[in-house]
mmCIF file of C-alpha atoms and ligand atoms in Angstrom:
data_model
loop_
_atom_site.group_PDB
_atom_site.id
_atom_site.type_symbol
_atom_site.label_atom_id
_atom_site.label_comp_id
_atom_site.label_asym_id
_atom_site.label_seq_id
_atom_site.Cartn_x
_atom_site.Cartn_y
_atom_site.Cartn_z
ATOM 1 C CA MET A 1 -0.674 21.827 14.835
ATOM 2 C CA ARG A 2 -1.667 18.173 14.443
ATOM 3 C CA LYS A 3 1.259 15.769 14.535
ATOM 4 C CA LEU A 4 1.061 12.578 12.549
ATOM 5 C CA LEU A 5 3.464 9.655 12.437
ATOM 6 C CA VAL A 6 3.488 7.831 9.109
ATOM 7 C CA THR A 7 5.423 4.575 8.831
ATOM 8 C CA GLY A 8 6.712 3.323 5.482
ATOM 9 C CA GLY A 9 6.290 6.750 3.916
ATOM 10 C CA MET A 10 9.052 6.245 1.349
ATOM 11 C CA GLY A 11 7.067 3.426 -0.262
ATOM 12 C CA PHE A 12 4.319 3.572 -2.868
ATOM 13 C CA ILE A 13 1.166 4.260 -0.869
ATOM 14 C CA GLY A 14 2.849 5.973 2.086
ATOM 15 C CA SER A 15 4.541 8.594 -0.108
ATOM 16 C CA ASN A 16 1.309 9.336 -1.993
ATOM 17 C CA PHE A 17 -0.496 9.595 1.352
ATOM 18 C CA ILE A 18 2.010 12.111 2.749
ATOM 19 C CA LEU A 19 1.725 14.230 -0.412
ATOM 20 C CA HIS A 20 -2.074 14.002 -0.232
ATOM 21 C CA MET A 21 -2.178 15.107 3.423
ATOM 22 C CA LEU A 22 0.343 17.957 3.155
ATOM 23 C CA SER A 23 -1.404 19.363 0.092
ATOM 24 C CA ARG A 24 -4.717 19.459 1.994
ATOM 25 C CA TYR A 25 -3.931 20.532 5.532
ATOM 26 C CA ASP A 26 -1.944 23.569 6.709
ATOM 27 C CA ASP A 27 -2.143 22.625 10.380
ATOM 28 C CA LEU A 28 -0.363 19.299 9.987
ATOM 29 C CA HIS A 29 3.160 18.067 10.666
ATOM 30 C CA ILE A 30 4.175 14.619 9.451
ATOM 31 C CA THR A 31 7.062 12.513 10.753
ATOM 32 C CA ASN A 32 7.855 9.732 8.311
ATOM 33 C CA ILE A 33 9.774 6.724 9.628
ATOM 34 C CA ASP A 34 11.066 4.241 7.108
ATOM 35 C CA ALA A 35 13.884 1.699 7.135
ATOM 36 C CA LEU A 36 14.655 2.396 3.444
ATOM 37 C CA THR A 37 14.494 -1.208 2.324
ATOM 38 C CA TYR A 38 14.764 -1.797 -1.440
ATOM 39 C CA ALA A 39 11.086 -0.660 -1.612
ATOM 40 C CA GLY A 40 11.707 2.676 0.105
ATOM 41 C CA ASN A 41 12.661 5.374 -2.363
ATOM 42 C CA PRO A 42 13.542 8.903 -1.082
ATOM 43 C CA ASP A 43 13.008 10.217 -4.640
ATOM 44 C CA ASN A 44 9.271 9.744 -3.954
ATOM 45 C CA LEU A 45 9.311 12.658 -1.506
ATOM 46 C CA SER A 46 12.180 14.786 -2.813
ATOM 47 C CA ASP A 47 9.724 17.666 -3.482
ATOM 48 C CA ILE A 48 8.908 18.045 0.226
ATOM 49 C CA ALA A 49 12.218 16.896 1.736
ATOM 50 C CA HIS A 50 12.914 20.395 3.123
ATOM 51 C CA SER A 51 9.380 21.353 4.067
ATOM 52 C CA ASP A 52 8.814 22.643 7.636
ATOM 53 C CA ALA A 53 5.733 20.446 7.796
ATOM 54 C CA TYR A 54 7.693 17.257 7.231
ATOM 55 C CA ARG A 55 10.496 15.283 8.839
ATOM 56 C CA PHE A 56 12.079 12.019 7.789
ATOM 57 C CA VAL A 57 13.694 9.666 10.306
ATOM 58 C CA ARG A 58 15.343 6.529 9.088
ATOM 59 C CA ALA A 59 14.181 3.866 11.518
ATOM 60 C CA ASP A 60 13.375 0.188 11.485
ATOM 61 C CA ILE A 61 10.085 -0.751 13.136
ATOM 62 C CA THR A 62 11.486 -4.167 14.087
ATOM 63 C CA ASP A 63 13.807 -2.315 16.485
ATOM 64 C CA ALA A 64 11.823 -1.621 19.671
ATOM 65 C CA GLU A 65 14.374 0.887 20.926
ATOM 66 C CA GLN A 66 14.287 3.011 17.790
ATOM 67 C CA VAL A 67 10.492 2.993 17.781
ATOM 68 C CA GLY A 68 10.315 3.821 21.493
ATOM 69 C CA ARG A 69 12.698 6.765 21.069
ATOM 70 C CA ILE A 70 10.599 8.323 18.314
ATOM 71 C CA PHE A 71 7.434 8.143 20.394
ATOM 72 C CA ALA A 72 9.245 9.446 23.492
ATOM 73 C CA GLU A 73 10.441 12.527 21.586
ATOM 74 C CA ASN A 74 7.082 13.329 19.968
ATOM 75 C CA PRO A 75 3.554 13.171 21.282
ATOM 76 C CA PHE A 76 1.694 12.154 18.110
ATOM 77 C CA ASP A 77 -1.984 12.842 17.496
ATOM 78 C CA GLY A 78 -2.158 9.827 15.249
ATOM 79 C CA VAL A 79 -0.231 7.020 13.578
ATOM 80 C CA VAL A 80 -0.826 5.731 10.056
ATOM 81 C CA HIS A 81 1.012 2.461 9.708
ATOM 82 C CA PHE A 82 1.989 1.468 6.162
ATOM 83 C CA ALA A 83 5.480 0.027 6.717
ATOM 84 C CA ALA A 84 5.615 -3.594 5.640
ATOM 85 C CA GLU A 85 7.277 -6.079 3.400
ATOM 86 C CA SER A 86 4.653 -6.034 0.674
ATOM 87 C CA HIS A 87 5.544 -8.255 -2.268
ATOM 88 C CA VAL A 88 3.845 -11.686 -2.334
ATOM 89 C CA ASP A 89 6.496 -13.283 -4.592
ATOM 90 C CA ARG A 90 9.303 -12.260 -2.238
ATOM 91 C CA SER A 91 7.333 -13.671 0.716
ATOM 92 C CA ILE A 92 7.286 -17.084 -0.948
ATOM 93 C CA VAL A 93 11.100 -17.063 -1.134
ATOM 94 C CA HIS A 94 11.945 -15.212 2.128
ATOM 95 C CA PRO A 95 8.982 -15.500 4.503
ATOM 96 C CA GLU A 96 10.992 -14.668 7.622
ATOM 97 C CA ALA A 97 11.530 -11.040 6.592
ATOM 98 C CA PHE A 98 7.728 -10.710 6.336
ATOM 99 C CA VAL A 99 7.069 -12.140 9.770
ATOM 100 C CA ARG A 100 9.665 -9.793 11.263
ATOM 101 C CA ALA A 101 8.601 -6.566 9.559
ATOM 102 C CA ASN A 102 4.864 -7.129 9.431
ATOM 103 C CA VAL A 103 4.159 -8.919 12.707
ATOM 104 C CA LEU A 104 7.032 -7.909 15.002
ATOM 105 C CA GLY A 105 7.275 -4.387 13.567
ATOM 106 C CA THR A 106 3.546 -3.800 14.040
ATOM 107 C CA PHE A 107 3.803 -5.159 17.579
ATOM 108 C CA HIS A 108 6.497 -2.614 18.506
ATOM 109 C CA LEU A 109 4.420 0.239 17.078
ATOM 110 C CA LEU A 110 1.290 -0.872 18.926
ATOM 111 C CA GLU A 111 3.266 -1.162 22.159
ATOM 112 C CA ALA A 112 4.704 2.346 21.754
ATOM 113 C CA ALA A 113 1.272 3.777 20.879
ATOM 114 C CA ARG A 114 -0.156 2.107 23.996
ATOM 115 C CA ARG A 115 2.646 3.376 26.215
ATOM 116 C CA TYR A 116 2.404 6.946 24.941
ATOM 117 C CA GLU A 117 -1.421 6.890 24.667
ATOM 118 C CA THR A 118 -1.574 7.862 20.998
ATOM 119 C CA PRO A 119 -5.190 8.878 20.359
ATOM 120 C CA LYS A 120 -5.534 7.241 16.906
ATOM 121 C CA PHE A 121 -3.789 4.344 15.199
ATOM 122 C CA ILE A 122 -4.660 3.384 11.631
ATOM 123 C CA HIS A 123 -3.403 -0.043 10.683
ATOM 124 C CA VAL A 124 -3.266 -0.388 6.887
ATOM 125 C CA SER A 125 -4.163 -3.977 6.096
ATOM 126 C CA THR A 126 -5.135 -5.714 2.882
ATOM 127 C CA ASP A 127 -8.021 -7.649 1.308
ATOM 128 C CA GLU A 128 -5.556 -10.526 0.911
ATOM 129 C CA VAL A 129 -6.104 -11.401 4.594
ATOM 130 C CA TYR A 130 -9.523 -12.762 3.558
ATOM 131 C CA GLY A 131 -8.002 -15.364 1.247
ATOM 132 C CA THR A 132 -9.574 -16.111 -2.108
ATOM 133 C CA LEU A 133 -13.080 -16.051 -3.631
ATOM 134 C CA GLY A 134 -14.810 -18.123 -6.289
ATOM 135 C CA ASP A 135 -16.505 -16.474 -9.262
ATOM 136 C CA THR A 136 -19.103 -14.727 -7.106
ATOM 137 C CA GLY A 137 -19.389 -12.966 -3.748
ATOM 138 C CA TYR A 138 -17.505 -10.168 -2.008
ATOM 139 C CA PHE A 139 -15.362 -9.800 1.085
ATOM 140 C CA THR A 140 -17.112 -7.855 3.824
ATOM 141 C CA GLU A 141 -15.574 -6.769 7.132
ATOM 142 C CA GLN A 142 -17.194 -9.889 8.650
ATOM 143 C CA SER A 143 -15.543 -12.344 6.253
ATOM 144 C CA PRO A 144 -13.209 -14.792 8.022
ATOM 145 C CA LEU A 145 -9.468 -14.202 7.684
ATOM 146 C CA MET A 146 -8.073 -17.088 5.616
ATOM 147 C CA PRO A 147 -4.732 -15.879 4.196
ATOM 148 C CA ASN A 148 -2.917 -18.090 1.710
ATOM 149 C CA SER A 149 0.573 -16.608 1.201
ATOM 150 C CA PRO A 150 3.266 -15.846 3.782
ATOM 151 C CA TYR A 151 2.710 -12.163 2.918
ATOM 152 C CA SER A 152 -1.041 -12.242 3.567
ATOM 153 C CA ALA A 153 -0.575 -14.445 6.639
ATOM 154 C CA SER A 154 1.892 -11.952 8.110
ATOM 155 C CA LYS A 155 -0.541 -9.117 7.338
ATOM 156 C CA ALA A 156 -3.386 -11.115 8.942
ATOM 157 C CA GLY A 157 -1.154 -11.605 11.980
ATOM 158 C CA SER A 158 -0.519 -7.870 12.282
ATOM 159 C CA ASP A 159 -4.198 -7.108 11.573
ATOM 160 C CA LEU A 160 -5.298 -9.399 14.442
ATOM 161 C CA LEU A 161 -2.606 -8.036 16.742
ATOM 162 C CA ALA A 162 -3.910 -4.526 16.026
ATOM 163 C CA ARG A 163 -7.452 -5.726 16.774
ATOM 164 C CA SER A 164 -6.290 -7.279 20.052
ATOM 165 C CA TYR A 165 -4.791 -3.954 21.198
ATOM 166 C CA ALA A 166 -8.178 -2.327 20.703
ATOM 167 C CA GLN A 167 -10.025 -5.118 22.510
ATOM 168 C CA THR A 168 -7.545 -5.696 25.348
ATOM 169 C CA TYR A 169 -6.054 -2.276 26.026
ATOM 170 C CA GLY A 170 -8.638 0.033 24.487
ATOM 171 C CA LEU A 171 -6.027 1.431 22.087
ATOM 172 C CA PRO A 172 -7.988 3.482 19.526
ATOM 173 C CA VAL A 173 -7.094 1.289 16.549
ATOM 174 C CA ILE A 174 -8.823 1.469 13.182
ATOM 175 C CA ILE A 175 -8.078 -1.251 10.624
ATOM 176 C CA THR A 176 -8.435 -0.576 6.916
ATOM 177 C CA ARG A 177 -8.353 -3.405 4.376
ATOM 178 C CA CYS A 178 -7.886 -2.263 0.812
ATOM 179 C CA SER A 179 -7.763 -3.897 -2.586
ATOM 180 C CA ASN A 180 -4.930 -3.693 -5.147
ATOM 181 C CA ASN A 181 -3.604 -0.149 -5.500
ATOM 182 C CA TYR A 182 -2.205 1.328 -8.694
ATOM 183 C CA GLY A 183 -0.863 4.773 -9.527
ATOM 184 C CA PRO A 184 2.314 6.876 -9.494
ATOM 185 C CA ARG A 185 5.452 5.840 -7.557
ATOM 186 C CA GLN A 186 4.712 2.104 -7.395
ATOM 187 C CA PHE A 187 7.842 -0.030 -7.296
ATOM 188 C CA PRO A 188 8.352 -1.671 -10.699
ATOM 189 C CA GLU A 189 8.140 -5.268 -9.421
ATOM 190 C CA LYS A 190 4.336 -4.957 -9.020
ATOM 191 C CA LEU A 191 1.950 -5.912 -11.837
ATOM 192 C CA ILE A 192 0.929 -2.579 -13.357
ATOM 193 C CA PRO A 193 4.347 -0.856 -13.394
ATOM 194 C CA THR A 194 5.820 -4.109 -14.716
ATOM 195 C CA ILE A 195 3.357 -4.069 -17.612
ATOM 196 C CA ILE A 196 3.912 -0.372 -18.344
ATOM 197 C CA LEU A 197 7.706 -0.406 -18.151
ATOM 198 C CA ARG A 198 8.158 -3.645 -20.085
ATOM 199 C CA ALA A 199 5.731 -2.469 -22.765
ATOM 200 C CA LEU A 200 7.646 0.819 -23.065
ATOM 201 C CA HIS A 201 10.836 -1.218 -23.620
ATOM 202 C CA ASP A 202 9.108 -3.725 -25.968
ATOM 203 C CA GLU A 203 10.042 -6.484 -23.541
ATOM 204 C CA PRO A 204 7.984 -9.643 -22.875
ATOM 205 C CA ILE A 205 5.361 -9.170 -20.163
ATOM 206 C CA PRO A 206 5.142 -12.180 -17.831
ATOM 207 C CA ILE A 207 1.593 -13.116 -16.800
ATOM 208 C CA TYR A 208 1.009 -15.843 -14.228
ATOM 209 C CA GLY A 209 -0.956 -18.949 -15.280
ATOM 210 C CA ASP A 210 -3.696 -18.196 -17.797
ATOM 211 C CA GLY A 211 -4.128 -14.569 -16.682
ATOM 212 C CA THR A 212 -7.683 -15.097 -15.406
ATOM 213 C CA HIS A 213 -6.944 -14.140 -11.795
ATOM 214 C CA VAL A 214 -9.221 -11.291 -10.771
ATOM 215 C CA ARG A 215 -8.229 -8.266 -8.702
ATOM 216 C CA ASP A 216 -10.185 -5.173 -7.662
ATOM 217 C CA TRP A 217 -8.155 -2.099 -8.678
ATOM 218 C CA LEU A 218 -8.099 1.026 -6.526
ATOM 219 C CA TYR A 219 -6.437 4.274 -7.566
ATOM 220 C CA VAL A 220 -3.848 5.097 -4.905
ATOM 221 C CA MET A 221 -5.124 8.667 -4.397
ATOM 222 C CA ASP A 222 -8.634 7.307 -3.752
ATOM 223 C CA HIS A 223 -7.077 5.024 -1.150
ATOM 224 C CA CYS A 224 -5.272 7.995 0.445
ATOM 225 C CA ALA A 225 -8.555 9.911 0.610
ATOM 226 C CA ALA A 226 -10.196 6.930 2.314
ATOM 227 C CA ILE A 227 -7.480 6.784 4.974
ATOM 228 C CA ASP A 228 -7.820 10.527 5.473
ATOM 229 C CA ALA A 229 -11.575 9.964 5.996
ATOM 230 C CA ALA A 230 -10.857 7.112 8.436
ATOM 231 C CA LEU A 231 -8.542 9.405 10.410
ATOM 232 C CA ARG A 232 -11.203 12.094 10.620
ATOM 233 C CA ARG A 233 -14.419 10.088 10.937
ATOM 234 C CA GLY A 234 -13.454 6.463 11.647
ATOM 235 C CA ILE A 235 -14.577 4.847 14.872
ATOM 236 C CA ALA A 236 -11.969 3.220 17.098
ATOM 237 C CA GLY A 237 -12.144 -0.571 17.053
ATOM 238 C CA GLU A 238 -13.782 -0.700 13.614
ATOM 239 C CA VAL A 239 -12.619 -2.298 10.369
ATOM 240 C CA TYR A 240 -13.196 -0.562 7.024
ATOM 241 C CA ASN A 241 -12.942 -2.244 3.622
ATOM 242 C CA ILE A 242 -11.629 0.047 0.883
ATOM 243 C CA GLY A 243 -12.224 -1.073 -2.697
ATOM 244 C CA GLY A 244 -12.346 0.451 -6.138
ATOM 245 C CA HIS A 245 -15.399 -1.258 -7.747
ATOM 246 C CA HIS A 246 -13.073 -2.227 -10.594
ATOM 247 C CA GLU A 247 -12.716 -5.974 -10.882
ATOM 248 C CA ARG A 248 -10.595 -7.053 -13.820
ATOM 249 C CA THR A 249 -8.586 -10.129 -14.775
ATOM 250 C CA ASN A 250 -4.835 -9.643 -14.989
ATOM 251 C CA LEU A 251 -5.143 -10.225 -18.715
ATOM 252 C CA GLU A 252 -7.754 -7.475 -19.094
ATOM 253 C CA VAL A 253 -5.534 -5.029 -17.221
ATOM 254 C CA THR A 254 -2.546 -5.970 -19.382
ATOM 255 C CA ARG A 255 -4.532 -5.487 -22.596
ATOM 256 C CA MET A 256 -5.764 -2.104 -21.350
ATOM 257 C CA VAL A 257 -2.179 -0.864 -20.885
ATOM 258 C CA LEU A 258 -0.993 -2.321 -24.209
ATOM 259 C CA GLN A 259 -3.862 -0.631 -26.068
ATOM 260 C CA GLU A 260 -3.122 2.705 -24.422
ATOM 261 C CA LEU A 261 0.561 2.445 -25.376
ATOM 262 C CA ARG A 262 -0.280 1.024 -28.846
ATOM 263 C CA LYS A 263 1.858 -2.041 -28.205
ATOM 264 C CA PRO A 264 1.104 -5.542 -29.545
ATOM 265 C CA GLU A 265 -0.501 -8.295 -27.438
ATOM 266 C CA SER A 266 2.306 -10.568 -28.624
ATOM 267 C CA LEU A 267 4.369 -9.073 -25.752
ATOM 268 C CA ILE A 268 2.215 -11.098 -23.321
ATOM 269 C CA THR A 269 4.092 -14.196 -22.152
ATOM 270 C CA PHE A 270 2.320 -16.723 -19.941
ATOM 271 C CA VAL A 271 4.560 -18.115 -17.195
ATOM 272 C CA ALA A 272 4.098 -20.851 -14.575
ATOM 273 C CA ASP A 273 1.514 -19.815 -12.009
ATOM 274 C CA ARG A 274 2.544 -18.374 -8.623
ATOM 275 C CA LEU A 275 2.457 -20.936 -5.789
ATOM 276 C CA GLY A 276 -0.815 -20.724 -3.855
ATOM 277 C CA HIS A 277 -2.051 -17.976 -6.210
ATOM 278 C CA ASP A 278 -5.407 -16.594 -5.027
ATOM 279 C CA LYS A 279 -7.983 -16.735 -7.805
ATOM 280 C CA ARG A 280 -10.131 -13.741 -7.064
ATOM 281 C CA TYR A 281 -10.264 -10.801 -4.658
ATOM 282 C CA ALA A 282 -13.376 -8.630 -4.623
ATOM 283 C CA ILE A 283 -14.199 -6.213 -1.880
ATOM 284 C CA ASP A 284 -17.479 -4.802 -0.632
ATOM 285 C CA PRO A 285 -16.693 -1.246 0.552
ATOM 286 C CA ALA A 286 -20.365 -0.384 1.370
ATOM 287 C CA LYS A 287 -19.701 0.169 5.093
ATOM 288 C CA THR A 288 -16.814 2.569 4.380
ATOM 289 C CA GLU A 289 -18.870 4.475 1.815
ATOM 290 C CA ARG A 290 -21.842 4.730 4.174
ATOM 291 C CA GLU A 291 -20.036 5.501 7.422
ATOM 292 C CA LEU A 292 -17.036 7.517 6.248
ATOM 293 C CA GLY A 293 -18.785 9.326 3.384
ATOM 294 C CA TRP A 294 -16.070 8.239 0.976
ATOM 295 C CA ARG A 295 -16.297 6.837 -2.549
ATOM 296 C CA PRO A 296 -13.554 5.953 -5.016
ATOM 297 C CA GLY A 297 -13.638 8.762 -7.557
ATOM 298 C CA LYS A 298 -11.319 7.552 -10.290
ATOM 299 C CA GLU A 299 -12.577 5.409 -13.166
ATOM 300 C CA LEU A 300 -10.102 2.648 -13.940
ATOM 301 C CA GLU A 301 -9.579 3.671 -17.578
ATOM 302 C CA GLN A 302 -8.812 7.268 -16.573
ATOM 303 C CA GLY A 303 -6.619 6.246 -13.625
ATOM 304 C CA MET A 304 -4.681 3.889 -15.845
ATOM 305 C CA LYS A 305 -4.109 6.622 -18.456
ATOM 306 C CA GLU A 306 -2.802 8.976 -15.763
ATOM 307 C CA THR A 307 -0.597 6.248 -14.283
ATOM 308 C CA ILE A 308 0.907 5.438 -17.670
ATOM 309 C CA MET A 309 1.468 9.143 -18.261
ATOM 310 C CA TRP A 310 3.219 9.439 -14.884
ATOM 311 C CA TYR A 311 5.672 6.657 -15.772
ATOM 312 C CA VAL A 312 6.253 8.107 -19.232
ATOM 313 C CA THR A 313 6.849 11.598 -17.814
ATOM 314 C CA ASN A 314 8.960 10.461 -14.866
ATOM 315 C CA ARG A 315 11.472 8.489 -16.824
ATOM 316 C CA SER A 316 14.377 9.536 -14.584
ATOM 317 C CA TRP A 317 12.489 8.171 -11.527
ATOM 318 C CA TRP A 318 12.176 4.663 -12.901
ATOM 319 C CA GLU A 319 15.563 4.688 -14.607
ATOM 320 C CA ARG A 320 17.115 5.372 -11.182
ATOM 321 C CA VAL A 321 15.058 2.478 -9.780
ATOM 322 C CA ARG A 322 15.952 0.144 -12.639
ATOM 323 C CA SER A 323 19.670 0.909 -12.385
ATOM 324 C CA GLY A 324 19.676 0.774 -8.574
ATOM 325 C CA ALA A 325 20.965 4.382 -8.408
ATOM 326 C CA TYR A 326 18.200 5.268 -5.917
ATOM 327 C CA LEU A 327 19.966 2.961 -3.407
ATOM 328 C CA GLU A 328 23.184 5.002 -3.437
ATOM 329 C CA GLY A 329 24.454 6.201 -0.070
ATOM 330 C CA ARG A 330 22.544 3.662 2.014
HETATM 331 N N1 LIG B 401 0.175 -1.892 -2.777
HETATM 332 C C1 LIG B 401 -1.028 -2.447 -2.623
HETATM 333 O O1 LIG B 401 -1.736 -2.696 -3.593
HETATM 334 C C2 LIG B 401 -1.543 -2.767 -1.245
HETATM 335 C C3 LIG B 401 -2.802 -3.351 -1.126
HETATM 336 C C4 LIG B 401 -3.289 -3.618 0.142
HETATM 337 C C5 LIG B 401 -2.545 -3.285 1.273
HETATM 338 N N2 LIG B 401 -1.318 -2.736 1.121
HETATM 339 C C6 LIG B 401 -0.564 -2.406 2.344
HETATM 340 O O2 LIG B 401 -0.258 -1.027 2.303
HETATM 341 C C7 LIG B 401 0.993 -0.782 2.921
HETATM 342 C C8 LIG B 401 1.910 -0.026 1.976
HETATM 343 O O3 LIG B 401 2.055 -0.782 0.782
HETATM 344 P P1 LIG B 401 2.999 -0.275 -0.403
HETATM 345 O O4 LIG B 401 2.514 -0.893 -1.631
HETATM 346 O O5 LIG B 401 3.158 1.190 -0.309
HETATM 347 O O6 LIG B 401 4.370 -0.977 0.011
HETATM 348 P P2 LIG B 401 5.863 -0.624 -0.445
HETATM 349 O O7 LIG B 401 6.582 -1.926 -0.444
HETATM 350 O O8 LIG B 401 5.864 0.212 -1.652
HETATM 351 O O9 LIG B 401 6.415 0.275 0.761
HETATM 352 C C9 LIG B 401 6.707 -0.242 2.019
HETATM 353 C C10 LIG B 401 7.577 0.747 2.764
HETATM 354 O O10 LIG B 401 7.809 0.216 4.087
HETATM 355 C C11 LIG B 401 9.195 0.375 4.383
HETATM 356 N N3 LIG B 401 9.555 -0.684 5.331
HETATM 357 C C12 LIG B 401 9.602 -2.017 5.109
HETATM 358 N N4 LIG B 401 10.023 -2.660 6.208
HETATM 359 C C13 LIG B 401 10.247 -1.705 7.148
HETATM 360 C C14 LIG B 401 10.690 -1.733 8.501
HETATM 361 N N5 LIG B 401 11.035 -2.889 9.088
HETATM 362 N N6 LIG B 401 10.789 -0.566 9.184
HETATM 363 C C15 LIG B 401 10.448 0.617 8.594
HETATM 364 N N7 LIG B 401 10.063 0.704 7.312
HETATM 365 C C16 LIG B 401 9.947 -0.447 6.597
HETATM 366 C C17 LIG B 401 9.913 0.251 3.053
HETATM 367 O O11 LIG B 401 11.201 0.831 3.090
HETATM 368 C C18 LIG B 401 8.949 0.966 2.119
HETATM 369 O O12 LIG B 401 9.237 2.347 2.048
HETATM 370 C C19 LIG B 401 1.549 -2.156 3.320
HETATM 371 O O13 LIG B 401 1.272 -2.360 4.683
HETATM 372 C C20 LIG B 401 0.765 -3.128 2.456
HETATM 373 O O14 LIG B 401 0.623 -4.375 3.085
HETATM 374 C C21 LIG B 401 -0.787 -2.465 -0.109
#
């Protein structure tokens, strides 16, 4: 039985990853540690809460003792580290929480993995560590790290710390840097669920600046498959870019959702631009495709339809998020 530690598994990508892995492998046990911040939603994994192949431990990765105890109790075959403060807007208002969770929290995990000689450590980073691009060009794994927001700077800090543990201590760290994810179970403060849920309620949809900022969209299940491939075939010490080949402006993405839901474009409301807003992210995932034998399978139009359908079908999920009911008992 392979034993995997997943951090941040109650969040958007972590929960989809756990579901992906448990649906594919019978010989796998997953321990999910999550602090249950506002972004951690146990509803995401209610279907497997009582599975023998899964265990949830509420733990904060900024607490070295808690992290140490979990590693001491369980020899893990691998760690997949998602836990982070992840929302750029919040990082502009409360940067300290990002430095603590993303830098200090990652440090404690790396230390525990070093101490207990964990044979594989996947650090889930982001394309935002590369900073911003002009109208042309792509980020490769060799691009310099030039983060522009407190969020991306804290992720760059943790990314470099992870690298240093590979270089200095020989910890088998693999770093993945992915583009913008979309799909089921994403917290409604992020762009695509915001568009979908506001459109469903006929509410104004706020779009930063003139809406021409470009992002590369990656279906979350394609991302999960890429991390699975990195776990199986990735080489320790390497960095892998994971992108979707779907560059769109924020305005294009908004129009796509409005068309699908047959809602008017008059819902779009331009608001003052985000401070330090990166103009364009575009990722070159050629190395990952070549070396890990992975490719993003989902076309954006299809993935968006399925995502919209998920939010429409799972009304009780997002109503519990909207009302704050998912926070009960914390
Ligand atoms: N969502 C994206 O588009 C995207 C893109 C690139 C990279 N990433 C990275 O992927 C990872 C997951 O992103 P997400 O969108 O699922 O984030 P999310 O905000 O949905 O989930 C984060 C999870 O981490 C948990 N967490 C936060 N602080 C913690 C702490 N101190 N201790 C333990 N748990 C803690 C939260 O409770 C939550 O469940 C993050 O590291 C993020 O930087 C995300």
